[in-house]
Amino acid sequence: MEQIYWPSVFFLIFGGLACAFSLAVLLSTNIVRMAFYLVLALAATAGLFFLAGQEFVGAMQLLIYVGGTLVLLIFGVMLTSQERFVNMKTPAGDWVLGMIAGGALLSLLTAAAFSVPEWRSPERAAVEKLQAEPNATPIGMGLLGARVDKIDAPTSEQAGRSGYLFPFEIVSVHLLVVLIGAAYLARAKRRANPLPTG
Amino acid sequence: MTISLLANLLTEPPGPAHYMTVGAVMFVCGAMCMATKRNALGVLMGIELVLNGANLNFIAFGSKYLNNGGPDLGLDAPLIALFVIVLAAAEAAVALAIALNFYNNHDSIDVDRADQLQG
C-alpha cells in the first residue's frame, strides 16, 4: 500500500465541492439559493488555486469575487426579488435541450483533457522535490513590466517584451469607465410623467 | 481509462487533466445556466461560473506542481487569471446596472420579456 498523497486528497475535496456547488447553482430554481451556492463554488475554486501554488490569485479570487462581485449580485437579487421572480421555472423542453448540449460538451471536454499524455499526473517524486516559492512579487513585477522569470532568457527573446504593463493600464482605465458607466445606467431617473402638484 | 486515472489519485499528484475536468464541469454548468435560466441574474451567475472554469485551466497550466517539469505557462497564467477576475468584476457591474434598468422599466426580470429589439 503506497502512502496517501495529501494534496491529492485536498484536490478531491475542493474539486468535488466546486463541481457539486456548480451543479447546485444549475439545478436550483430559487435565485437566493443560487447566489449562496455560487459563493461556495467560487470559494472552493479559490481552494484549488491555493492547491496549485498560486496563492496570490487565490487570495484575489476570495477578495474580488467572493467579497465584491457576489455582494453586488446579492444586492441585485435583493433589489429585484419580488415573490414571483424568486422561483422561476424553466420549461421542460429547455431542460432537455440544455442537458443534451451540456452532456455532449462535458464528455467532449473531459475526453480531450485526458487524451493528451503531457496533461496526465506528474511523477510524485519530482513534485515532492519542488521548493515552494513566494509568487506575489513576480506577479507585481510582471504587472509593472518586468518579467523576473524571463531574466535569464537571451536578449533576442526579451526584445519588445514589457511584461503586462500595457494590459494593466488598459484594464485600469476599463474598470474606471465601467464603474462610471454602471453608475450612470443605474442612476435614479426623473419620472417621465410627474404627478400633478397642488 | 478515466476511471483508472481517478482511482489512483489518492497516491499520485493531480495533473492538469484533473483540473481541466473540474473546470469543464464548472464551464458546462455555467453555460447551461446561461441557456436555461429565465431570471436575468441567474444568467449572470452562469457567466461567473464559465469565467471561473476557464480560470481554473489557466492556473492548472501555469502551475509547476501540476506539470511534469515540462513547459508550462509560468508567470503568464496567474497574470491572465487576474485580468479575467478584474474583467468579470467589471462585467458584473455593468450587467447588474442593465438588469436593474430593465427591472425599473418593465417591472420584470424575466429575460424572455426582453424582446423590444425583436424585428
Short mmCIF file of N, CA and C in Angstrom, two decimals, chain A residues 28-177:
data_model
loop_
_atom_site.label_atom_id
_atom_site.label_comp_id
_atom_site.label_asym_id
_atom_site.label_seq_id
_atom_site.Cartn_x
_atom_site.Cartn_y
_atom_site.Cartn_z
N SER A 28 -30.77 24.53 -8.97
CA SER A 28 -31.68 25.24 -8.08
C SER A 28 -32.52 26.23 -8.87
N THR A 29 -33.78 26.35 -8.48
CA THR A 29 -34.63 27.34 -9.15
C THR A 29 -34.79 28.59 -8.30
N ASN A 30 -34.39 28.52 -7.04
CA ASN A 30 -34.53 29.68 -6.15
C ASN A 30 -33.31 30.58 -6.32
N ILE A 31 -33.53 31.83 -6.69
CA ILE A 31 -32.41 32.71 -7.05
C ILE A 31 -31.54 33.02 -5.83
N VAL A 32 -32.14 33.08 -4.65
CA VAL A 32 -31.35 33.37 -3.45
C VAL A 32 -30.43 32.21 -3.12
N ARG A 33 -30.96 30.98 -3.24
CA ARG A 33 -30.12 29.80 -3.00
C ARG A 33 -29.03 29.72 -4.05
N MET A 34 -29.34 30.08 -5.31
CA MET A 34 -28.32 30.05 -6.35
C MET A 34 -27.15 30.94 -5.99
N ALA A 35 -27.46 32.14 -5.49
CA ALA A 35 -26.38 33.06 -5.12
C ALA A 35 -25.51 32.46 -4.01
N PHE A 36 -26.15 31.82 -3.04
CA PHE A 36 -25.38 31.21 -1.94
C PHE A 36 -24.50 30.07 -2.45
N TYR A 37 -25.05 29.20 -3.31
CA TYR A 37 -24.25 28.10 -3.85
C TYR A 37 -23.10 28.65 -4.69
N LEU A 38 -23.33 29.76 -5.37
CA LEU A 38 -22.26 30.35 -6.19
C LEU A 38 -21.11 30.81 -5.31
N VAL A 39 -21.44 31.41 -4.16
CA VAL A 39 -20.39 31.80 -3.20
C VAL A 39 -19.53 30.60 -2.85
N LEU A 40 -20.20 29.48 -2.52
CA LEU A 40 -19.44 28.30 -2.09
C LEU A 40 -18.63 27.71 -3.24
N ALA A 41 -19.19 27.71 -4.45
CA ALA A 41 -18.45 27.17 -5.59
C ALA A 41 -17.19 27.99 -5.86
N LEU A 42 -17.32 29.32 -5.78
CA LEU A 42 -16.16 30.16 -6.06
C LEU A 42 -15.13 30.06 -4.94
N ALA A 43 -15.58 29.87 -3.70
CA ALA A 43 -14.63 29.68 -2.61
C ALA A 43 -13.87 28.38 -2.78
N ALA A 44 -14.56 27.32 -3.22
CA ALA A 44 -13.88 26.05 -3.47
C ALA A 44 -12.87 26.20 -4.60
N THR A 45 -13.20 27.00 -5.61
CA THR A 45 -12.25 27.26 -6.70
C THR A 45 -11.01 27.96 -6.17
N ALA A 46 -11.21 28.89 -5.23
CA ALA A 46 -10.06 29.56 -4.63
C ALA A 46 -9.18 28.54 -3.92
N GLY A 47 -9.80 27.55 -3.27
CA GLY A 47 -9.02 26.49 -2.64
C GLY A 47 -8.19 25.73 -3.66
N LEU A 48 -8.75 25.47 -4.84
CA LEU A 48 -7.99 24.80 -5.90
C LEU A 48 -6.82 25.67 -6.36
N PHE A 49 -7.03 26.98 -6.41
CA PHE A 49 -5.93 27.88 -6.79
C PHE A 49 -4.80 27.80 -5.78
N PHE A 50 -5.14 27.80 -4.49
CA PHE A 50 -4.11 27.67 -3.46
C PHE A 50 -3.35 26.36 -3.63
N LEU A 51 -4.10 25.30 -3.95
CA LEU A 51 -3.50 23.98 -4.08
C LEU A 51 -2.54 23.92 -5.26
N ALA A 52 -2.79 24.70 -6.30
CA ALA A 52 -1.90 24.71 -7.46
C ALA A 52 -0.70 25.61 -7.22
N GLY A 53 -0.58 26.20 -6.05
CA GLY A 53 0.59 27.01 -5.76
C GLY A 53 0.45 28.46 -6.17
N GLN A 54 -0.76 28.91 -6.51
CA GLN A 54 -0.96 30.31 -6.89
C GLN A 54 -1.71 31.01 -5.76
N GLU A 55 -0.98 31.30 -4.67
CA GLU A 55 -1.66 31.85 -3.51
C GLU A 55 -2.24 33.23 -3.81
N PHE A 56 -1.49 34.01 -4.61
CA PHE A 56 -1.94 35.39 -4.84
C PHE A 56 -3.26 35.41 -5.60
N VAL A 57 -3.35 34.57 -6.64
CA VAL A 57 -4.60 34.54 -7.41
C VAL A 57 -5.74 34.02 -6.55
N GLY A 58 -5.44 33.03 -5.70
CA GLY A 58 -6.47 32.52 -4.81
C GLY A 58 -6.98 33.59 -3.86
N ALA A 59 -6.05 34.37 -3.32
CA ALA A 59 -6.46 35.44 -2.41
C ALA A 59 -7.29 36.49 -3.15
N MET A 60 -6.86 36.81 -4.38
CA MET A 60 -7.62 37.80 -5.16
C MET A 60 -9.01 37.25 -5.51
N GLN A 61 -9.07 35.95 -5.78
CA GLN A 61 -10.37 35.33 -6.05
C GLN A 61 -11.30 35.53 -4.86
N LEU A 62 -10.77 35.28 -3.66
CA LEU A 62 -11.61 35.45 -2.48
C LEU A 62 -12.00 36.91 -2.29
N LEU A 63 -11.02 37.82 -2.48
CA LEU A 63 -11.30 39.24 -2.21
C LEU A 63 -12.25 39.82 -3.25
N ILE A 64 -11.92 39.64 -4.54
CA ILE A 64 -12.66 40.35 -5.58
C ILE A 64 -13.97 39.65 -5.88
N TYR A 65 -13.89 38.31 -6.07
CA TYR A 65 -15.11 37.59 -6.43
C TYR A 65 -16.04 37.45 -5.24
N VAL A 66 -15.55 36.70 -4.24
CA VAL A 66 -16.44 36.36 -3.13
C VAL A 66 -16.79 37.61 -2.34
N GLY A 67 -15.82 38.53 -2.22
CA GLY A 67 -16.08 39.72 -1.42
C GLY A 67 -16.72 40.85 -2.19
N GLY A 68 -16.52 40.92 -3.48
CA GLY A 68 -17.00 42.07 -4.23
C GLY A 68 -18.11 41.76 -5.20
N THR A 69 -17.79 40.93 -6.19
CA THR A 69 -18.75 40.66 -7.26
C THR A 69 -20.01 40.01 -6.72
N LEU A 70 -19.84 39.09 -5.77
CA LEU A 70 -21.03 38.38 -5.29
C LEU A 70 -21.87 39.24 -4.39
N VAL A 71 -21.24 40.17 -3.65
CA VAL A 71 -22.04 41.12 -2.88
C VAL A 71 -22.90 41.95 -3.83
N LEU A 72 -22.28 42.33 -4.96
CA LEU A 72 -23.02 43.07 -5.99
C LEU A 72 -24.21 42.25 -6.49
N LEU A 73 -23.94 40.97 -6.78
CA LEU A 73 -25.01 40.10 -7.28
C LEU A 73 -26.11 39.94 -6.25
N ILE A 74 -25.72 39.81 -4.98
CA ILE A 74 -26.74 39.60 -3.94
C ILE A 74 -27.56 40.87 -3.76
N PHE A 75 -26.92 42.04 -3.92
CA PHE A 75 -27.68 43.27 -3.91
C PHE A 75 -28.68 43.28 -5.06
N GLY A 76 -28.25 42.81 -6.22
CA GLY A 76 -29.17 42.74 -7.36
C GLY A 76 -30.33 41.82 -7.06
N VAL A 77 -30.05 40.69 -6.43
CA VAL A 77 -31.13 39.76 -6.08
C VAL A 77 -32.10 40.43 -5.12
N MET A 78 -31.54 41.15 -4.12
CA MET A 78 -32.44 41.77 -3.13
C MET A 78 -33.27 42.88 -3.76
N LEU A 79 -32.65 43.64 -4.71
CA LEU A 79 -33.37 44.77 -5.30
C LEU A 79 -34.48 44.31 -6.24
N THR A 80 -34.35 43.11 -6.80
CA THR A 80 -35.34 42.67 -7.77
C THR A 80 -36.15 41.49 -7.26
N SER A 81 -36.01 41.14 -5.96
CA SER A 81 -36.65 39.91 -5.54
C SER A 81 -38.09 40.16 -5.15
N GLN A 82 -38.94 40.18 -6.16
CA GLN A 82 -40.36 40.09 -5.85
C GLN A 82 -40.71 38.62 -5.80
N GLU A 83 -41.83 38.33 -5.20
CA GLU A 83 -42.14 36.93 -4.93
C GLU A 83 -42.19 36.10 -6.20
N ARG A 84 -42.70 36.70 -7.28
CA ARG A 84 -42.87 35.87 -8.49
C ARG A 84 -41.56 35.70 -9.23
N PHE A 85 -40.48 36.43 -8.85
CA PHE A 85 -39.20 36.26 -9.54
C PHE A 85 -38.23 35.39 -8.75
N VAL A 86 -38.53 35.11 -7.49
CA VAL A 86 -37.59 34.32 -6.70
C VAL A 86 -37.53 32.89 -7.23
N ASN A 87 -38.68 32.31 -7.51
CA ASN A 87 -38.73 30.98 -8.11
C ASN A 87 -39.21 31.12 -9.55
N MET A 88 -38.32 30.88 -10.49
CA MET A 88 -38.73 30.94 -11.89
C MET A 88 -38.47 29.58 -12.51
N LYS A 89 -39.51 28.95 -12.98
CA LYS A 89 -39.38 27.61 -13.55
C LYS A 89 -38.96 27.69 -15.02
N THR A 90 -38.04 26.81 -15.39
CA THR A 90 -37.65 26.69 -16.78
C THR A 90 -38.55 25.66 -17.45
N PRO A 91 -39.00 25.91 -18.68
CA PRO A 91 -39.81 24.89 -19.36
C PRO A 91 -39.03 23.60 -19.54
N ALA A 92 -39.77 22.46 -19.51
CA ALA A 92 -39.09 21.16 -19.56
C ALA A 92 -38.32 20.97 -20.86
N GLY A 93 -38.85 21.51 -21.95
CA GLY A 93 -38.16 21.37 -23.23
C GLY A 93 -36.78 22.01 -23.20
N ASP A 94 -36.68 23.17 -22.54
CA ASP A 94 -35.37 23.84 -22.41
C ASP A 94 -34.40 22.97 -21.65
N TRP A 95 -34.92 22.30 -20.57
CA TRP A 95 -34.04 21.43 -19.78
C TRP A 95 -33.50 20.30 -20.63
N VAL A 96 -34.40 19.67 -21.42
CA VAL A 96 -33.96 18.52 -22.22
C VAL A 96 -32.89 18.96 -23.22
N LEU A 97 -33.18 20.05 -23.95
CA LEU A 97 -32.20 20.54 -24.93
C LEU A 97 -30.88 20.90 -24.25
N GLY A 98 -30.99 21.59 -23.10
CA GLY A 98 -29.78 22.01 -22.39
C GLY A 98 -28.98 20.82 -21.91
N MET A 99 -29.67 19.79 -21.38
CA MET A 99 -28.96 18.61 -20.89
C MET A 99 -28.23 17.90 -22.03
N ILE A 100 -28.90 17.80 -23.20
CA ILE A 100 -28.24 17.14 -24.33
C ILE A 100 -26.98 17.91 -24.73
N ALA A 101 -27.14 19.23 -24.91
CA ALA A 101 -25.99 20.02 -25.34
C ALA A 101 -24.90 20.03 -24.27
N GLY A 102 -25.31 20.19 -23.00
CA GLY A 102 -24.32 20.23 -21.93
C GLY A 102 -23.61 18.91 -21.75
N GLY A 103 -24.36 17.80 -21.83
CA GLY A 103 -23.71 16.49 -21.69
C GLY A 103 -22.72 16.23 -22.81
N ALA A 104 -23.09 16.61 -24.02
CA ALA A 104 -22.17 16.43 -25.14
C ALA A 104 -20.90 17.24 -24.94
N LEU A 105 -21.08 18.51 -24.53
CA LEU A 105 -19.91 19.39 -24.32
C LEU A 105 -19.03 18.86 -23.20
N LEU A 106 -19.68 18.37 -22.12
CA LEU A 106 -18.89 17.88 -20.98
C LEU A 106 -18.09 16.63 -21.35
N SER A 107 -18.73 15.70 -22.06
CA SER A 107 -17.99 14.48 -22.43
C SER A 107 -16.85 14.82 -23.38
N LEU A 108 -17.08 15.76 -24.30
CA LEU A 108 -16.02 16.16 -25.23
C LEU A 108 -14.85 16.77 -24.48
N LEU A 109 -15.15 17.70 -23.54
CA LEU A 109 -14.07 18.39 -22.82
C LEU A 109 -13.29 17.43 -21.95
N THR A 110 -14.01 16.50 -21.27
CA THR A 110 -13.30 15.55 -20.40
C THR A 110 -12.43 14.61 -21.21
N ALA A 111 -12.98 14.12 -22.33
CA ALA A 111 -12.18 13.22 -23.17
C ALA A 111 -10.93 13.95 -23.68
N ALA A 112 -11.11 15.23 -24.05
CA ALA A 112 -9.96 15.99 -24.56
C ALA A 112 -8.92 16.18 -23.47
N ALA A 113 -9.40 16.41 -22.22
CA ALA A 113 -8.44 16.66 -21.14
C ALA A 113 -7.57 15.44 -20.87
N PHE A 114 -8.15 14.24 -20.98
CA PHE A 114 -7.38 13.03 -20.65
C PHE A 114 -6.69 12.42 -21.86
N SER A 115 -6.86 13.02 -23.04
CA SER A 115 -6.31 12.39 -24.23
C SER A 115 -4.87 12.81 -24.50
N VAL A 116 -4.37 13.84 -23.82
CA VAL A 116 -3.01 14.30 -24.09
C VAL A 116 -2.09 13.77 -22.99
N PRO A 117 -1.07 12.99 -23.32
CA PRO A 117 -0.23 12.39 -22.26
C PRO A 117 0.47 13.43 -21.39
N GLU A 118 0.81 14.58 -21.96
CA GLU A 118 1.53 15.58 -21.16
C GLU A 118 0.67 16.18 -20.06
N TRP A 119 -0.65 16.01 -20.15
CA TRP A 119 -1.53 16.63 -19.15
C TRP A 119 -1.88 15.67 -18.03
N ARG A 120 -1.34 14.45 -18.09
CA ARG A 120 -1.63 13.49 -17.02
C ARG A 120 -0.85 13.89 -15.76
N SER A 121 -0.98 13.06 -14.73
CA SER A 121 -0.32 13.37 -13.46
C SER A 121 1.20 13.36 -13.60
N PRO A 122 1.89 14.29 -12.98
CA PRO A 122 3.36 14.26 -12.99
C PRO A 122 3.88 13.20 -12.03
N GLU A 123 5.19 12.96 -12.07
CA GLU A 123 5.80 12.00 -11.16
C GLU A 123 5.73 12.51 -9.74
N ARG A 124 5.37 11.60 -8.83
CA ARG A 124 5.22 12.04 -7.43
C ARG A 124 6.56 12.48 -6.85
N ALA A 125 7.62 11.71 -7.16
CA ALA A 125 8.93 12.04 -6.59
C ALA A 125 9.40 13.41 -7.07
N ALA A 126 9.13 13.72 -8.36
CA ALA A 126 9.57 15.01 -8.90
C ALA A 126 8.82 16.16 -8.23
N VAL A 127 7.53 15.96 -7.99
CA VAL A 127 6.74 17.03 -7.39
C VAL A 127 7.15 17.26 -5.94
N GLU A 128 7.46 16.15 -5.25
CA GLU A 128 7.79 16.29 -3.82
C GLU A 128 9.13 17.00 -3.63
N LYS A 129 9.99 17.01 -4.67
CA LYS A 129 11.29 17.67 -4.54
C LYS A 129 11.19 19.18 -4.72
N LEU A 130 10.05 19.66 -5.28
CA LEU A 130 9.94 21.09 -5.60
C LEU A 130 9.91 21.92 -4.33
N GLN A 131 10.54 23.08 -4.40
CA GLN A 131 10.51 24.02 -3.29
C GLN A 131 9.39 25.02 -3.53
N ALA A 132 8.70 25.37 -2.45
CA ALA A 132 7.68 26.41 -2.56
C ALA A 132 8.35 27.76 -2.73
N GLU A 133 7.79 28.56 -3.63
CA GLU A 133 8.33 29.91 -3.86
C GLU A 133 7.23 30.92 -3.63
N PRO A 134 7.58 32.07 -3.06
CA PRO A 134 6.58 33.13 -2.99
C PRO A 134 6.28 33.64 -4.39
N ASN A 135 5.01 33.93 -4.67
CA ASN A 135 4.71 34.33 -6.04
C ASN A 135 4.01 35.67 -6.16
N ALA A 136 3.87 36.42 -5.07
CA ALA A 136 3.25 37.74 -5.21
C ALA A 136 4.22 38.72 -5.85
N THR A 137 5.52 38.65 -5.51
CA THR A 137 6.48 39.60 -6.06
C THR A 137 6.63 39.46 -7.58
N PRO A 138 6.81 38.24 -8.13
CA PRO A 138 6.89 38.15 -9.59
C PRO A 138 5.63 38.67 -10.29
N ILE A 139 4.46 38.44 -9.68
CA ILE A 139 3.23 38.92 -10.31
C ILE A 139 3.21 40.45 -10.32
N GLY A 140 3.58 41.05 -9.18
CA GLY A 140 3.61 42.51 -9.11
C GLY A 140 4.61 43.10 -10.09
N MET A 141 5.81 42.48 -10.19
CA MET A 141 6.79 42.97 -11.14
C MET A 141 6.30 42.78 -12.58
N GLY A 142 5.59 41.67 -12.83
CA GLY A 142 5.06 41.44 -14.17
C GLY A 142 4.04 42.49 -14.55
N LEU A 143 3.20 42.90 -13.59
CA LEU A 143 2.22 43.94 -13.88
C LEU A 143 2.89 45.28 -14.12
N LEU A 144 4.08 45.48 -13.53
CA LEU A 144 4.79 46.74 -13.74
C LEU A 144 5.74 46.67 -14.93
N GLY A 145 5.78 45.53 -15.63
CA GLY A 145 6.53 45.49 -16.87
C GLY A 145 7.84 44.75 -16.81
N ALA A 146 8.20 44.18 -15.68
CA ALA A 146 9.47 43.45 -15.58
C ALA A 146 9.17 41.98 -15.35
N ARG A 147 9.62 41.14 -16.27
CA ARG A 147 9.38 39.71 -16.13
C ARG A 147 10.57 39.07 -15.43
N VAL A 148 10.45 38.85 -14.13
CA VAL A 148 11.59 38.30 -13.40
C VAL A 148 11.83 36.84 -13.76
N ASP A 149 10.81 36.15 -14.29
CA ASP A 149 11.03 34.74 -14.63
C ASP A 149 11.76 34.60 -15.97
N LYS A 150 11.82 35.66 -16.76
CA LYS A 150 12.48 35.59 -18.07
C LYS A 150 13.82 36.30 -18.04
N ILE A 151 14.38 36.49 -16.84
CA ILE A 151 15.55 37.35 -16.73
C ILE A 151 16.78 36.66 -17.31
N ASP A 152 16.77 35.34 -17.37
CA ASP A 152 17.91 34.61 -17.93
C ASP A 152 17.74 34.33 -19.41
N ALA A 153 16.60 34.68 -19.98
CA ALA A 153 16.38 34.40 -21.40
C ALA A 153 17.33 35.25 -22.24
N PRO A 154 17.71 34.75 -23.43
CA PRO A 154 18.59 35.55 -24.29
C PRO A 154 17.92 36.87 -24.69
N THR A 155 18.76 37.87 -24.92
CA THR A 155 18.23 39.21 -25.18
C THR A 155 17.38 39.25 -26.43
N SER A 156 17.64 38.33 -27.39
CA SER A 156 16.82 38.35 -28.60
C SER A 156 15.37 38.02 -28.27
N GLU A 157 15.15 37.20 -27.22
CA GLU A 157 13.77 36.88 -26.85
C GLU A 157 13.15 37.98 -26.00
N GLN A 158 13.99 38.80 -25.38
CA GLN A 158 13.44 39.81 -24.49
C GLN A 158 13.10 41.10 -25.21
N ALA A 159 13.57 41.25 -26.45
CA ALA A 159 13.32 42.50 -27.17
C ALA A 159 11.82 42.69 -27.37
N GLY A 160 11.35 43.89 -27.05
CA GLY A 160 9.94 44.19 -27.25
C GLY A 160 9.05 43.68 -26.14
N ARG A 161 9.59 42.96 -25.19
CA ARG A 161 8.77 42.48 -24.08
C ARG A 161 8.65 43.56 -23.02
N SER A 162 7.46 43.83 -22.59
CA SER A 162 7.32 44.75 -21.48
C SER A 162 6.39 44.15 -20.45
N GLY A 163 6.39 42.84 -20.32
CA GLY A 163 5.53 42.24 -19.33
C GLY A 163 4.07 42.55 -19.61
N TYR A 164 3.34 42.85 -18.57
CA TYR A 164 1.92 43.12 -18.73
C TYR A 164 1.58 44.54 -18.33
N LEU A 165 2.54 45.48 -18.55
CA LEU A 165 2.28 46.86 -18.15
C LEU A 165 1.13 47.46 -18.96
N PHE A 166 1.14 47.24 -20.27
CA PHE A 166 0.11 47.86 -21.11
C PHE A 166 -1.28 47.28 -20.84
N PRO A 167 -1.43 45.94 -20.80
CA PRO A 167 -2.75 45.41 -20.43
C PRO A 167 -3.21 45.88 -19.05
N PHE A 168 -2.26 46.06 -18.14
CA PHE A 168 -2.62 46.53 -16.80
C PHE A 168 -3.21 47.94 -16.88
N GLU A 169 -2.58 48.81 -17.68
CA GLU A 169 -3.12 50.16 -17.83
C GLU A 169 -4.50 50.12 -18.48
N ILE A 170 -4.61 49.30 -19.54
CA ILE A 170 -5.89 49.21 -20.25
C ILE A 170 -6.99 48.76 -19.30
N VAL A 171 -6.68 47.74 -18.49
CA VAL A 171 -7.73 47.20 -17.64
C VAL A 171 -8.06 48.18 -16.51
N SER A 172 -7.07 49.00 -16.10
CA SER A 172 -7.37 50.00 -15.08
C SER A 172 -8.34 51.04 -15.62
N VAL A 173 -8.05 51.55 -16.83
CA VAL A 173 -8.94 52.56 -17.42
C VAL A 173 -10.31 51.94 -17.68
N HIS A 174 -10.30 50.67 -18.12
CA HIS A 174 -11.55 49.98 -18.40
C HIS A 174 -12.41 49.88 -17.15
N LEU A 175 -11.77 49.57 -16.04
CA LEU A 175 -12.51 49.45 -14.79
C LEU A 175 -13.12 50.80 -14.39
N LEU A 176 -12.36 51.86 -14.57
CA LEU A 176 -12.88 53.20 -14.23
C LEU A 176 -14.08 53.54 -15.11
N VAL A 177 -13.92 53.32 -16.44
CA VAL A 177 -15.00 53.65 -17.37
C VAL A 177 -16.25 52.82 -17.05
#
